[in-house]
Amino acid sequence: MLHPTLLLLIVGTVVFGFLLRQRMKTRPSLLLPPGPPALPLIGNVLDIPSNGAPGFHDLCQKYGDIVHLNIAGKSMIILGSQQAASELLDKRSLNYSDRPPPYGGNFFNQTAVLNYATDQRLEAHRLVMRLVDKPEAFLDHIGHMFGSSIMRVVYGLEVDEEPVDYLKMAEETMAIFSETLLPGKYIIEFLQFLRYLPSWVPGAAVKSKGPAWRQVVWRLVEEPWKFVMTSMREGAVRPSMAASLMADVPQSYGENTDVSEEEELFRSTSATAYAVFFLAMVTHPQALQKAQAELDTVVGSYRLPDFEDMKSLPYIRALMKELFRWRVSGPLGFPHCAVEDDEYRGYRIPKGAILVANIWAVSRDPNVYPDPDVFMPERFLKDGELNPDVRDPATFAFGYGRRICPGRHYVASMLFIVVTTVLHTLSITAPLDKDGNPVHLEGKMMPGLVASRNRHPEPFECVIKPRSEEAIALVRRALETS
């Protein structure tokens, strides 16, 4: 009779051989994209770079522009070039989005944003007056301006007239999204059994944050919708996206509506773009001077810029493109999920894989944008006009496919009226040191709560003054008649 240990060894060998044979039979003919070697159980969790997009770029430099990471058994694929991101997330978008597009696309498309011109113009004029009254708080004014504009358009809210601090609620919600959106940030995403363990177990601690996070996000969903529903019942509703939706759906719609990650990032991305604008003007005064010279020639000193001037301001449009490219606010786009197995360049992309586009790397491709760290609007111009042969940052700065930012056209038109109005009426310069010389600013960006997302400029100072009393008088008259 065989010894039990020997019998166990024989049985184990037979079972192992059977499983190995079955695996060899079912192994796909296509290989996964290249990537760093994975460790048992945790895979490439330790290979996720702490510095976010630049670290992922380093991986792409080593393994190619499509890199596979095994995150505790879950496939994560980094797309490090515009070609890879566009071919997969744009051209095959149906396979890389497991959620329908948000309602925002219906209200913020290129035609629809024309309806918001009056509101955008009003906010730009209000911003100028706030900058004149309290220039040192320019970053606060920027956040208030865009948040106020969005709350009016989406919900019909005048935030300065309401007892609820909606802007603070939006900021808190954005902080939560920033904390949670990077795949691999929390191992509980991939090791599902951690959901059922106490929060003190390593890897499960994030569970303790969940209830508080849900309360914050749900409040931002619930409070504005309550305002709109109450206004509709009382017959005092203001025109807004929410009012239009509620006219077509049951009153309970708002109770089941989630805050879209794309729409929430819309707020954050936009506020960052304005902060980057002030940073660029302080650190690159020659660009400011060229833009103001173009405005002086086209607009003149007897009126304020308007949307109809856009076609006549090629340098301003080039400057806006460079703002979106120079300091992207979301270096890694929203994660996409493969709905079905796919093949790309001979590699297998498995169903359920998470795909992340490295927008930071795309914005810094030296083959497309020479000297990418330099703020240079001229890179988009040829013979005084926009050069169509240079890649438009709009093709990547707002994301890809069905998860593209729904408010990108609104952001662009709002940025245009703000940039032109501010530059036409105000001067923006660097502060002076004790010797009377301009203070040198590095122009660095700080990460959000997650190193890869929602970057914003490091705190900096600038001197903001009216270009002339006549220019400010134009703004005052515009506000009086609005």
Short mmCIF file of C-alpha atoms in Angstrom, two decimals:
data_model
loop_
_atom_site.label_atom_id
_atom_site.label_comp_id
_atom_site.label_asym_id
_atom_site.label_seq_id
_atom_site.Cartn_x
_atom_site.Cartn_y
_atom_site.Cartn_z
CA MET A 1 0.00 0.00 0.00
CA LEU A 2 1.28 3.42 -0.93
CA HIS A 3 2.36 5.75 1.84
CA PRO A 4 -0.20 8.61 2.27
CA THR A 5 2.44 11.24 1.56
CA LEU A 6 3.46 9.52 -1.67
CA LEU A 7 -0.18 9.10 -2.67
CA LEU A 8 -0.82 12.81 -2.05
CA LEU A 9 2.22 13.70 -4.14
CA ILE A 10 1.04 11.52 -7.04
CA VAL A 11 -2.50 12.91 -6.94
CA GLY A 12 -1.18 16.47 -6.74
CA THR A 13 1.11 15.90 -9.71
CA VAL A 14 -1.74 14.47 -11.79
CA VAL A 15 -4.08 17.35 -10.91
CA PHE A 16 -1.39 19.94 -11.61
CA GLY A 17 -0.62 18.31 -14.97
CA PHE A 18 -4.31 18.26 -15.89
CA LEU A 19 -4.81 21.92 -14.99
CA LEU A 20 -1.66 22.92 -16.84
CA ARG A 21 -2.81 21.04 -19.93
CA GLN A 22 -6.24 22.67 -19.79
CA ARG A 23 -4.66 26.10 -19.43
CA MET A 24 -2.40 25.47 -22.41
CA LYS A 25 -5.43 24.43 -24.45
CA THR A 26 -7.42 27.54 -23.57
CA ARG A 27 -4.56 30.04 -23.57
CA PRO A 28 -5.33 32.77 -26.09
CA SER A 29 -3.09 32.93 -29.13
CA LEU A 30 -2.61 36.67 -28.59
CA LEU A 31 -0.34 37.99 -25.87
CA LEU A 32 -1.09 40.86 -23.52
CA PRO A 33 0.74 44.15 -24.16
CA PRO A 34 4.25 44.33 -22.66
CA GLY A 35 4.82 45.57 -19.14
CA PRO A 36 6.92 45.08 -16.01
CA PRO A 37 7.10 41.62 -14.40
CA ALA A 38 4.26 40.95 -11.97
CA LEU A 39 4.58 39.65 -8.41
CA PRO A 40 2.40 36.81 -7.09
CA LEU A 41 -1.05 37.88 -5.87
CA ILE A 42 -0.53 41.66 -6.00
CA GLY A 43 0.78 41.77 -9.55
CA ASN A 44 2.12 45.22 -10.49
CA VAL A 45 0.58 47.15 -7.60
CA LEU A 46 4.06 48.31 -6.55
CA ASP A 47 4.78 49.49 -10.10
CA ILE A 48 2.03 52.13 -10.04
CA PRO A 49 4.09 55.35 -9.97
CA SER A 50 3.60 57.73 -7.07
CA ASN A 51 4.10 60.75 -9.37
CA GLY A 52 1.25 59.75 -11.66
CA ALA A 53 1.41 60.66 -15.34
CA PRO A 54 5.19 61.30 -15.58
CA GLY A 55 5.84 57.90 -14.02
CA PHE A 56 3.46 56.18 -16.42
CA HIS A 57 5.26 58.00 -19.24
CA ASP A 58 8.53 56.45 -18.05
CA LEU A 59 6.92 53.00 -18.27
CA CYS A 60 5.79 53.76 -21.83
CA GLN A 61 9.29 54.90 -22.73
CA LYS A 62 10.57 51.50 -21.58
CA TYR A 63 7.86 49.15 -22.86
CA GLY A 64 6.10 51.07 -25.65
CA ASP A 65 3.04 53.29 -25.95
CA ILE A 66 0.67 50.53 -24.81
CA VAL A 67 1.66 49.00 -21.46
CA HIS A 68 -0.06 46.25 -19.48
CA LEU A 69 -0.14 46.18 -15.68
CA ASN A 70 -1.56 43.36 -13.60
CA ILE A 71 -3.26 44.95 -10.60
CA ALA A 72 -4.04 42.02 -8.30
CA GLY A 73 -5.38 40.02 -11.24
CA LYS A 74 -7.13 42.93 -12.97
CA SER A 75 -5.73 44.20 -16.28
CA MET A 76 -4.83 47.88 -16.48
CA ILE A 77 -3.56 49.24 -19.79
CA ILE A 78 -1.76 52.57 -20.12
CA LEU A 79 -2.03 54.34 -23.47
CA GLY A 80 0.98 56.59 -23.90
CA SER A 81 0.39 58.15 -27.31
CA GLN A 82 -2.33 60.06 -29.14
CA GLN A 83 -2.45 57.35 -31.80
CA ALA A 84 -3.15 54.53 -29.34
CA ALA A 85 -5.62 56.55 -27.27
CA SER A 86 -7.54 57.83 -30.29
CA GLU A 87 -7.69 54.50 -32.13
CA LEU A 88 -9.01 52.64 -29.12
CA LEU A 89 -11.03 55.16 -27.11
CA ASP A 90 -12.37 57.28 -29.99
CA LYS A 91 -12.65 54.96 -32.98
CA ARG A 92 -13.71 51.96 -30.90
CA SER A 93 -15.54 53.93 -28.24
CA LEU A 94 -18.51 51.54 -28.04
CA ASN A 95 -16.22 48.84 -26.66
CA TYR A 96 -14.49 51.08 -24.14
CA SER A 97 -17.35 52.63 -22.24
CA ASP A 98 -19.73 50.58 -20.15
CA ARG A 99 -21.97 53.54 -19.38
CA PRO A 100 -24.18 55.77 -21.57
CA PRO A 101 -23.06 59.30 -22.38
CA PRO A 102 -24.24 61.90 -19.81
CA TYR A 103 -27.10 64.33 -20.49
CA GLY A 104 -24.60 67.18 -20.61
CA GLY A 105 -23.81 66.50 -24.28
CA ASN A 106 -27.32 67.59 -25.24
CA PHE A 107 -26.98 70.95 -23.53
CA PHE A 108 -23.29 71.76 -24.02
CA ASN A 109 -22.77 70.90 -27.69
CA GLN A 110 -21.26 73.46 -30.05
CA THR A 111 -24.64 74.89 -31.07
CA ALA A 112 -26.25 74.84 -27.62
CA VAL A 113 -23.49 76.88 -25.97
CA LEU A 114 -24.53 79.88 -28.06
CA ASN A 115 -27.55 80.12 -25.75
CA TYR A 116 -25.25 80.82 -22.81
CA ALA A 117 -23.36 83.74 -24.35
CA THR A 118 -25.20 86.34 -22.26
CA ASP A 119 -24.45 84.52 -18.99
CA GLN A 120 -20.81 84.01 -19.92
CA ARG A 121 -20.38 87.65 -20.88
CA LEU A 122 -21.96 88.72 -17.59
CA GLU A 123 -19.60 86.52 -15.54
CA ALA A 124 -16.55 87.83 -17.41
CA HIS A 125 -17.55 91.42 -16.66
CA ARG A 126 -18.23 90.61 -13.00
CA LEU A 127 -14.82 88.96 -12.77
CA VAL A 128 -13.08 92.10 -14.02
CA MET A 129 -14.76 94.22 -11.35
CA ARG A 130 -13.86 91.73 -8.61
CA LEU A 131 -10.26 91.78 -9.81
CA VAL A 132 -10.23 95.56 -9.69
CA ASP A 133 -11.72 95.63 -6.18
CA LYS A 134 -9.60 92.83 -4.67
CA PRO A 135 -6.85 91.73 -7.09
CA GLU A 136 -4.91 89.67 -4.55
CA ALA A 137 -7.81 87.19 -4.34
CA PHE A 138 -7.76 86.45 -8.07
CA LEU A 139 -7.73 82.66 -7.60
CA ASP A 140 -10.83 82.82 -5.40
CA HIS A 141 -12.53 85.05 -7.96
CA ILE A 142 -11.79 82.51 -10.70
CA GLY A 143 -13.40 79.64 -8.79
CA HIS A 144 -16.41 81.74 -7.88
CA MET A 145 -16.89 82.95 -11.45
CA PHE A 146 -16.98 79.56 -13.09
CA GLY A 147 -18.93 77.85 -10.32
CA SER A 148 -21.51 80.62 -10.40
CA SER A 149 -21.84 80.36 -14.16
CA ILE A 150 -22.33 76.59 -14.14
CA MET A 151 -24.87 76.65 -11.30
CA ARG A 152 -26.92 79.24 -13.18
CA VAL A 153 -26.84 77.31 -16.46
CA VAL A 154 -27.46 73.86 -14.98
CA TYR A 155 -29.90 74.68 -12.17
CA GLY A 156 -30.94 78.32 -12.61
CA LEU A 157 -29.27 79.15 -9.30
CA GLU A 158 -27.86 82.55 -8.41
CA VAL A 159 -25.32 81.33 -5.88
CA ASP A 160 -24.82 84.74 -4.26
CA GLU A 161 -28.54 84.88 -3.44
CA GLU A 162 -28.88 81.40 -1.92
CA PRO A 163 -28.37 80.41 1.75
CA VAL A 164 -26.80 77.06 0.74
CA ASP A 165 -23.11 77.16 -0.20
CA TYR A 166 -23.39 75.22 -3.45
CA LEU A 167 -19.88 76.11 -4.57
CA LYS A 168 -18.38 74.61 -1.42
CA MET A 169 -20.44 71.46 -1.97
CA ALA A 170 -19.11 71.18 -5.52
CA GLU A 171 -15.52 71.61 -4.34
CA GLU A 172 -15.93 68.88 -1.71
CA THR A 173 -17.41 66.51 -4.29
CA MET A 174 -14.59 67.19 -6.73
CA ALA A 175 -12.06 66.42 -4.00
CA ILE A 176 -13.70 63.02 -3.48
CA PHE A 177 -13.62 62.22 -7.20
CA SER A 178 -10.00 63.29 -7.33
CA GLU A 179 -9.22 60.96 -4.43
CA THR A 180 -10.92 57.89 -5.86
CA LEU A 181 -10.68 57.91 -9.65
CA LEU A 182 -7.17 56.61 -10.29
CA PRO A 183 -7.28 52.84 -10.86
CA GLY A 184 -5.05 51.06 -8.39
CA LYS A 185 -5.28 53.80 -5.78
CA TYR A 186 -7.14 51.41 -3.47
CA ILE A 187 -6.40 47.68 -3.59
CA ILE A 188 -9.98 46.98 -2.48
CA GLU A 189 -11.02 47.69 -6.10
CA PHE A 190 -9.28 44.52 -7.19
CA LEU A 191 -9.38 42.27 -4.12
CA GLN A 192 -13.15 42.14 -3.73
CA PHE A 193 -13.07 40.04 -0.53
CA LEU A 194 -11.68 43.09 1.33
CA ARG A 195 -15.17 44.62 1.07
CA TYR A 196 -16.38 42.11 3.65
CA LEU A 197 -13.56 42.59 6.16
CA PRO A 198 -13.34 45.18 8.96
CA SER A 199 -11.93 48.56 7.94
CA TRP A 200 -8.90 48.08 10.21
CA VAL A 201 -7.64 45.28 7.93
CA PRO A 202 -4.82 46.58 5.66
CA GLY A 203 -6.29 47.53 2.29
CA ALA A 204 -9.84 47.90 3.62
CA ALA A 205 -9.41 51.19 5.49
CA VAL A 206 -11.06 53.16 2.69
CA LYS A 207 -14.37 51.53 3.68
CA SER A 208 -14.55 53.85 6.68
CA LYS A 209 -14.57 56.87 4.36
CA GLY A 210 -17.39 55.59 2.17
CA PRO A 211 -20.44 56.72 4.20
CA ALA A 212 -19.14 60.28 4.61
CA TRP A 213 -18.20 60.48 0.93
CA ARG A 214 -21.65 59.25 -0.16
CA GLN A 215 -23.31 61.87 2.03
CA VAL A 216 -21.27 64.70 0.49
CA VAL A 217 -21.91 63.57 -3.09
CA TRP A 218 -25.58 62.89 -2.52
CA ARG A 219 -26.08 66.34 -1.00
CA LEU A 220 -24.75 67.94 -4.19
CA VAL A 221 -27.22 65.81 -6.15
CA GLU A 222 -30.19 66.41 -3.91
CA GLU A 223 -30.06 70.07 -2.88
CA PRO A 224 -29.99 71.72 -6.35
CA TRP A 225 -32.67 69.37 -7.67
CA LYS A 226 -34.89 70.18 -4.70
CA PHE A 227 -34.43 73.86 -5.51
CA VAL A 228 -35.52 73.35 -9.13
CA MET A 229 -38.51 71.14 -8.23
CA THR A 230 -39.69 73.64 -5.61
CA SER A 231 -39.31 76.50 -8.09
CA MET A 232 -41.35 74.59 -10.69
CA ARG A 233 -44.15 73.88 -8.21
CA GLU A 234 -44.23 77.56 -7.23
CA GLY A 235 -44.13 78.74 -10.84
CA ALA A 236 -40.90 80.67 -10.27
CA VAL A 237 -38.49 78.44 -12.16
CA ARG A 238 -35.61 80.01 -14.06
CA PRO A 239 -34.46 78.61 -17.43
CA SER A 240 -31.88 75.85 -16.88
CA MET A 241 -30.78 72.39 -17.97
CA ALA A 242 -32.46 70.83 -14.95
CA ALA A 243 -35.77 72.58 -15.61
CA SER A 244 -35.72 71.38 -19.23
CA LEU A 245 -35.09 67.79 -18.14
CA MET A 246 -37.80 67.87 -15.48
CA ALA A 247 -40.33 69.12 -18.01
CA ASP A 248 -39.83 65.87 -19.93
CA VAL A 249 -39.45 63.31 -17.13
CA PRO A 250 -41.22 62.42 -13.86
CA GLN A 251 -40.65 64.59 -10.83
CA SER A 252 -38.80 61.69 -9.19
CA TYR A 253 -36.04 61.90 -11.80
CA GLY A 254 -33.83 64.02 -9.59
CA GLU A 255 -34.03 61.47 -6.79
CA ASN A 256 -32.18 58.89 -8.90
CA THR A 257 -29.67 61.12 -10.64
CA ASP A 258 -25.95 60.69 -10.01
CA VAL A 259 -23.29 63.33 -10.25
CA SER A 260 -21.43 62.47 -13.46
CA GLU A 261 -17.69 62.22 -12.97
CA GLU A 262 -17.21 63.87 -16.37
CA GLU A 263 -19.51 66.77 -15.49
CA GLU A 264 -17.88 67.27 -12.09
CA LEU A 265 -14.43 67.28 -13.67
CA PHE A 266 -15.85 69.87 -16.07
CA ARG A 267 -15.90 72.34 -13.15
CA SER A 268 -12.42 71.49 -11.95
CA THR A 269 -10.77 71.48 -15.38
CA SER A 270 -12.25 74.86 -16.21
CA ALA A 271 -11.15 76.57 -13.00
CA THR A 272 -7.64 75.20 -13.52
CA ALA A 273 -7.53 76.61 -17.07
CA TYR A 274 -8.15 80.14 -15.75
CA ALA A 275 -5.48 79.80 -13.07
CA VAL A 276 -3.06 78.59 -15.75
CA PHE A 277 -3.99 81.62 -17.85
CA PHE A 278 -2.90 84.04 -15.11
CA LEU A 279 0.24 81.99 -14.50
CA ALA A 280 1.14 82.04 -18.20
CA MET A 281 0.62 85.79 -18.47
CA VAL A 282 2.85 86.47 -15.47
CA THR A 283 5.63 84.12 -16.55
CA HIS A 284 5.46 84.97 -20.27
CA PRO A 285 4.82 88.72 -20.55
CA GLN A 286 5.68 88.73 -24.25
CA ALA A 287 2.63 86.54 -24.94
CA LEU A 288 0.44 88.93 -22.94
CA GLN A 289 1.76 91.90 -24.91
CA LYS A 290 1.10 90.24 -28.27
CA ALA A 291 -2.43 89.30 -27.22
CA GLN A 292 -3.21 92.81 -25.98
CA ALA A 293 -1.80 94.32 -29.17
CA GLU A 294 -4.11 92.12 -31.25
CA LEU A 295 -7.10 93.13 -29.11
CA ASP A 296 -6.22 96.82 -29.39
CA THR A 297 -6.10 96.51 -33.17
CA VAL A 298 -9.25 94.43 -33.67
CA VAL A 299 -11.51 95.63 -30.84
CA GLY A 300 -10.23 99.13 -30.19
CA SER A 301 -10.69 101.23 -27.07
CA TYR A 302 -14.39 102.10 -27.41
CA ARG A 303 -15.99 98.72 -26.76
CA LEU A 304 -15.39 95.37 -25.06
CA PRO A 305 -14.50 92.12 -26.84
CA ASP A 306 -17.35 89.83 -27.85
CA PHE A 307 -17.81 86.38 -29.33
CA GLU A 308 -18.13 87.79 -32.84
CA ASP A 309 -14.48 88.88 -32.62
CA MET A 310 -13.17 85.32 -32.32
CA LYS A 311 -12.48 84.77 -36.03
CA SER A 312 -10.48 88.00 -36.17
CA LEU A 313 -8.22 87.07 -33.22
CA PRO A 314 -5.91 84.24 -34.36
CA TYR A 315 -3.26 84.92 -31.73
CA ILE A 316 -5.84 84.79 -28.94
CA ARG A 317 -7.14 81.47 -30.26
CA ALA A 318 -3.59 80.12 -30.46
CA LEU A 319 -2.99 81.30 -26.89
CA MET A 320 -6.09 79.39 -25.73
CA LYS A 321 -4.88 76.21 -27.41
CA GLU A 322 -1.54 76.58 -25.67
CA LEU A 323 -3.29 77.05 -22.32
CA PHE A 324 -4.98 73.65 -22.71
CA ARG A 325 -1.71 72.00 -23.79
CA TRP A 326 0.90 73.65 -21.55
CA ARG A 327 -0.51 72.63 -18.18
CA VAL A 328 -3.17 69.96 -18.57
CA SER A 329 -5.33 69.76 -15.46
CA GLY A 330 -6.19 66.06 -15.82
CA PRO A 331 -2.93 64.37 -16.84
CA LEU A 332 -4.63 60.97 -16.90
CA GLY A 333 -8.01 60.86 -18.58
CA PHE A 334 -11.02 59.13 -17.09
CA PRO A 335 -10.57 55.34 -16.92
CA HIS A 336 -12.32 53.37 -19.67
CA CYS A 337 -13.40 49.74 -19.36
CA ALA A 338 -13.29 47.14 -22.15
CA VAL A 339 -16.79 45.75 -22.65
CA GLU A 340 -15.55 42.80 -24.73
CA ASP A 341 -12.22 41.20 -25.62
CA ASP A 342 -10.37 43.18 -28.28
CA GLU A 343 -7.18 43.02 -30.34
CA TYR A 344 -4.85 45.92 -31.04
CA ARG A 345 -1.50 45.74 -32.83
CA GLY A 346 -1.43 42.00 -32.30
CA TYR A 347 -2.01 42.30 -28.56
CA ARG A 348 -5.01 41.06 -26.60
CA ILE A 349 -7.05 43.51 -24.57
CA PRO A 350 -9.17 41.37 -22.24
CA LYS A 351 -12.77 42.05 -21.35
CA GLY A 352 -12.97 44.14 -18.17
CA ALA A 353 -9.53 45.70 -18.64
CA ILE A 354 -9.17 49.28 -17.45
CA LEU A 355 -7.65 51.62 -20.04
CA VAL A 356 -6.09 54.94 -19.04
CA ALA A 357 -4.83 57.53 -21.52
CA ASN A 358 -1.72 59.46 -20.47
CA ILE A 359 -2.87 62.91 -21.60
CA TRP A 360 0.18 64.52 -19.98
CA ALA A 361 2.49 62.52 -22.27
CA VAL A 362 0.41 63.36 -25.34
CA SER A 363 0.59 67.07 -24.51
CA ARG A 364 4.37 66.84 -24.26
CA ASP A 365 5.17 64.85 -27.38
CA PRO A 366 8.29 66.65 -28.69
CA ASN A 367 7.63 65.33 -32.19
CA VAL A 368 4.41 67.33 -32.27
CA TYR A 369 5.23 70.17 -29.86
CA PRO A 370 8.95 71.09 -29.91
CA ASP A 371 10.19 72.49 -26.57
CA PRO A 372 6.99 71.28 -24.86
CA ASP A 373 7.75 72.94 -21.51
CA VAL A 374 7.77 76.39 -23.13
CA PHE A 375 4.53 78.39 -23.31
CA MET A 376 4.50 79.35 -26.99
CA PRO A 377 1.19 80.18 -28.73
CA GLU A 378 3.14 80.71 -31.95
CA ARG A 379 3.47 76.93 -32.35
CA PHE A 380 -0.16 76.90 -33.54
CA LEU A 381 0.27 79.72 -36.08
CA LYS A 382 1.54 79.88 -39.64
CA ASP A 383 1.65 83.12 -41.62
CA GLY A 384 -0.51 84.82 -38.99
CA GLU A 385 -3.30 82.22 -39.09
CA LEU A 386 -4.01 79.02 -37.19
CA ASN A 387 -2.01 76.13 -38.60
CA PRO A 388 -4.32 73.12 -39.17
CA ASP A 389 -1.31 70.81 -39.43
CA VAL A 390 -0.52 71.17 -35.70
CA ARG A 391 -2.51 68.86 -33.44
CA ASP A 392 -5.29 70.72 -31.65
CA PRO A 393 -5.06 70.11 -27.86
CA ALA A 394 -8.85 69.86 -27.83
CA THR A 395 -8.40 66.36 -29.30
CA PHE A 396 -6.96 65.14 -26.00
CA ALA A 397 -7.28 67.74 -23.22
CA PHE A 398 -10.94 66.89 -22.53
CA GLY A 399 -10.60 63.12 -22.68
CA TYR A 400 -11.60 60.53 -25.27
CA GLY A 401 -14.58 58.67 -26.64
CA ARG A 402 -17.84 58.44 -24.75
CA ARG A 403 -16.17 59.69 -21.57
CA ILE A 404 -15.08 62.97 -23.11
CA CYS A 405 -15.90 66.08 -21.06
CA PRO A 406 -19.48 67.06 -22.03
CA GLY A 407 -18.80 70.74 -21.38
CA ARG A 408 -15.75 71.18 -23.59
CA HIS A 409 -17.47 73.64 -25.95
CA TYR A 410 -18.82 75.61 -23.00
CA VAL A 411 -15.34 75.73 -21.47
CA ALA A 412 -13.80 76.98 -24.72
CA SER A 413 -16.34 79.76 -25.25
CA MET A 414 -16.19 80.80 -21.59
CA LEU A 415 -12.40 80.87 -21.68
CA PHE A 416 -12.47 83.03 -24.80
CA ILE A 417 -14.70 85.74 -23.35
CA VAL A 418 -12.82 85.75 -20.03
CA VAL A 419 -9.35 85.87 -21.60
CA THR A 420 -10.26 88.62 -24.05
CA THR A 421 -12.15 90.73 -21.50
CA VAL A 422 -9.43 90.46 -18.85
CA LEU A 423 -6.58 91.18 -21.28
CA HIS A 424 -8.43 94.09 -22.87
CA THR A 425 -9.15 95.83 -19.57
CA LEU A 426 -6.41 94.77 -17.13
CA SER A 427 -2.65 94.49 -16.92
CA ILE A 428 -1.15 91.38 -15.31
CA THR A 429 2.47 91.47 -14.16
CA ALA A 430 4.79 89.69 -11.76
CA PRO A 431 5.34 91.29 -8.34
CA LEU A 432 8.62 93.11 -7.75
CA ASP A 433 11.31 92.13 -5.29
CA LYS A 434 13.01 94.53 -2.87
CA ASP A 435 15.34 95.70 -5.66
CA GLY A 436 12.49 96.50 -8.00
CA ASN A 437 13.01 93.48 -10.27
CA PRO A 438 10.20 91.11 -11.30
CA VAL A 439 10.01 88.05 -9.06
CA HIS A 440 10.90 84.88 -10.94
CA LEU A 441 8.10 82.32 -10.88
CA GLU A 442 8.74 78.65 -11.62
CA GLY A 443 5.25 78.01 -12.89
CA LYS A 444 5.07 74.54 -11.36
CA MET A 445 1.89 72.55 -10.98
CA MET A 446 0.65 70.89 -7.82
CA PRO A 447 -1.23 67.59 -7.87
CA GLY A 448 -4.72 67.21 -6.56
CA LEU A 449 -5.44 64.66 -3.86
CA VAL A 450 -4.28 62.03 -6.33
CA ALA A 451 -0.94 62.76 -7.97
CA SER A 452 -2.28 62.05 -11.44
CA ARG A 453 -5.44 64.12 -11.49
CA ASN A 454 -6.72 67.66 -11.27
CA ARG A 455 -3.43 69.45 -11.11
CA HIS A 456 -3.39 73.17 -10.44
CA PRO A 457 -0.66 75.82 -10.26
CA GLU A 458 1.32 76.24 -7.09
CA PRO A 459 0.18 79.37 -5.20
CA PHE A 460 1.64 82.45 -6.83
CA GLU A 461 1.20 86.21 -6.72
CA CYS A 462 0.62 88.68 -9.50
CA VAL A 463 -0.13 92.38 -9.81
CA ILE A 464 -3.45 93.17 -11.48
CA LYS A 465 -4.33 96.76 -12.40
CA PRO A 466 -6.69 98.48 -14.85
CA ARG A 467 -5.12 99.27 -18.20
CA SER A 468 -7.08 102.51 -18.15
CA GLU A 469 -10.02 104.10 -16.37
CA GLU A 470 -11.85 104.17 -19.70
CA ALA A 471 -11.62 100.38 -19.99
CA ILE A 472 -13.12 99.85 -16.54
CA ALA A 473 -15.86 102.36 -17.32
CA LEU A 474 -16.84 100.20 -20.30
CA VAL A 475 -17.23 97.20 -17.98
CA ARG A 476 -19.31 99.18 -15.49
CA ARG A 477 -21.66 100.37 -18.24
CA ALA A 478 -22.00 96.83 -19.57
CA LEU A 479 -22.99 95.57 -16.10
CA GLU A 480 -25.48 98.39 -15.60
CA THR A 481 -27.28 97.51 -18.83
CA SER A 482 -27.15 93.71 -18.42
#
